[in-house]
Tab-separated table of C-alpha atoms in Angstrom:
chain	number	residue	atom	x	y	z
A	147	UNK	CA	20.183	20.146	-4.972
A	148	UNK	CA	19.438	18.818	-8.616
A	149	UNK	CA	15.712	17.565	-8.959
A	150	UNK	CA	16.475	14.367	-9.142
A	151	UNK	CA	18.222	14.179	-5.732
A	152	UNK	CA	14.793	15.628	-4.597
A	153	UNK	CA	13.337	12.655	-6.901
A	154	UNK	CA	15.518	10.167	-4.900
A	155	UNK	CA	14.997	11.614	-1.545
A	156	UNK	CA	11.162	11.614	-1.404
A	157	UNK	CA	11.496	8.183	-3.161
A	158	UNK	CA	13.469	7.188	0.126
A	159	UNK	CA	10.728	8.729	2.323
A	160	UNK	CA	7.735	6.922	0.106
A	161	UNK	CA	9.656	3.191	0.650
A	162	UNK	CA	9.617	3.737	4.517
A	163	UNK	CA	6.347	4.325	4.645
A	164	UNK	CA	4.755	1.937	2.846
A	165	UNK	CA	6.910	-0.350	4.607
A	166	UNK	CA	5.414	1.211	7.730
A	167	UNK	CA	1.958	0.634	6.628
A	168	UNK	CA	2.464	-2.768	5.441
A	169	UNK	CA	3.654	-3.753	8.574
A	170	UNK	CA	0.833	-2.358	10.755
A	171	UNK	CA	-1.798	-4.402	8.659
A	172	UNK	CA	-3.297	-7.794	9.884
A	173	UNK	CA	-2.204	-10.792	8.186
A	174	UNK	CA	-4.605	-11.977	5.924
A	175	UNK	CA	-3.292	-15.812	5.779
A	176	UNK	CA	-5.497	-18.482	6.154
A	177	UNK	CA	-3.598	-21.531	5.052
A	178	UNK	CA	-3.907	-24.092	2.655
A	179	UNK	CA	-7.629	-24.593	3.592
A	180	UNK	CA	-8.709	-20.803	3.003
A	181	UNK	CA	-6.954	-21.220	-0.611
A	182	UNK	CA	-9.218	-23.952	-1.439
A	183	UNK	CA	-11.759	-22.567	-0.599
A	184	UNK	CA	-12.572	-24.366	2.784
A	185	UNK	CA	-13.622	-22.633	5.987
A	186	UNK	CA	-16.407	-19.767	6.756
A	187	UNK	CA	-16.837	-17.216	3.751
A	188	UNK	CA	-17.477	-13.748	5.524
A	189	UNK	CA	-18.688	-11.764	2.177
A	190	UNK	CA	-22.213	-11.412	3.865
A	191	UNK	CA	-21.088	-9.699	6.997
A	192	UNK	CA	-21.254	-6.357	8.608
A	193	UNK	CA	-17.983	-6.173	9.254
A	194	UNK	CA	-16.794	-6.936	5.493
A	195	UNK	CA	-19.255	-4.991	3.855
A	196	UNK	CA	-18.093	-1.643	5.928
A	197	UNK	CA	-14.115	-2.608	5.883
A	198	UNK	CA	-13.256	0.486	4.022
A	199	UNK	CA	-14.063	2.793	6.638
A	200	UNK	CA	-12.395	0.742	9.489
A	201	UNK	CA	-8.498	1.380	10.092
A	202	UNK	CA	-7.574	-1.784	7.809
A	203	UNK	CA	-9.166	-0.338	4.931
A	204	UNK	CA	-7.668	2.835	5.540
A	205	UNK	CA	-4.211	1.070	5.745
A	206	UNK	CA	-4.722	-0.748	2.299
A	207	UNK	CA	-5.962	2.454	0.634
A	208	UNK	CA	-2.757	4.200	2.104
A	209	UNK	CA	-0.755	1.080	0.593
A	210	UNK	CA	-2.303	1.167	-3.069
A	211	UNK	CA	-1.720	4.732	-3.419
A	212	UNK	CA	2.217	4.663	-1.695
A	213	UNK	CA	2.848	1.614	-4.199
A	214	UNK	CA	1.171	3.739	-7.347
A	215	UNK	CA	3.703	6.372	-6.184
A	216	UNK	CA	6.635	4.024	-5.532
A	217	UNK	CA	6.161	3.024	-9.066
A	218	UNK	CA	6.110	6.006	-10.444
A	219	UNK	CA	9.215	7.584	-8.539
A	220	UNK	CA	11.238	4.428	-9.424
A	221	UNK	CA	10.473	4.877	-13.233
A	222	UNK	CA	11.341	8.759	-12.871
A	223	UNK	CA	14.445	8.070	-11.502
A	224	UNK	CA	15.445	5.557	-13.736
A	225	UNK	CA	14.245	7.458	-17.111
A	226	UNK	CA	16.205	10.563	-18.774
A	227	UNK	CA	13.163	13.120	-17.726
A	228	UNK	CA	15.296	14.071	-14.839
């Protein structure tokens, strides 16, 4: 196996999961009304103030860094490094 078949085949296993982890998130859509602005703000709560150590913030820290990879597997591949 040439290193770039490695390359694509871990790029392969990176795209499944952060489809994975996308998936298992909550939606975060309020609708028109939470665009502009209408509805309750929640930047004062417990709950939001403490989100990075709850499973959601674990999934969108899992997502950021799975995307950084992505990124940089998908420029890899497509450069002349390899």
């Amino acid at each position: 196996m040439s290193t770039k078949e490695i390359v694509e085949i871990v790029f392969v296993i990176v795209c499944i999961v952060l489809t994975i982890v996308v998936m298992m998130q909550e939606s975060k859509n309020q609708g028109l009304g939470g665009a502009l602005g209408g509805g309750m703000s929640n930047n004062d709560t417990y709950w939001s103030k403490n989100k990075k150590h709850s499973l959601e913030g674990r999934l969108a820290m899992i997502t950021r860094i799975t995307a950084v990879i992505m990124i940089i597997l998908a420029i890899l591949i497509n450069s002349k490094f390899l």
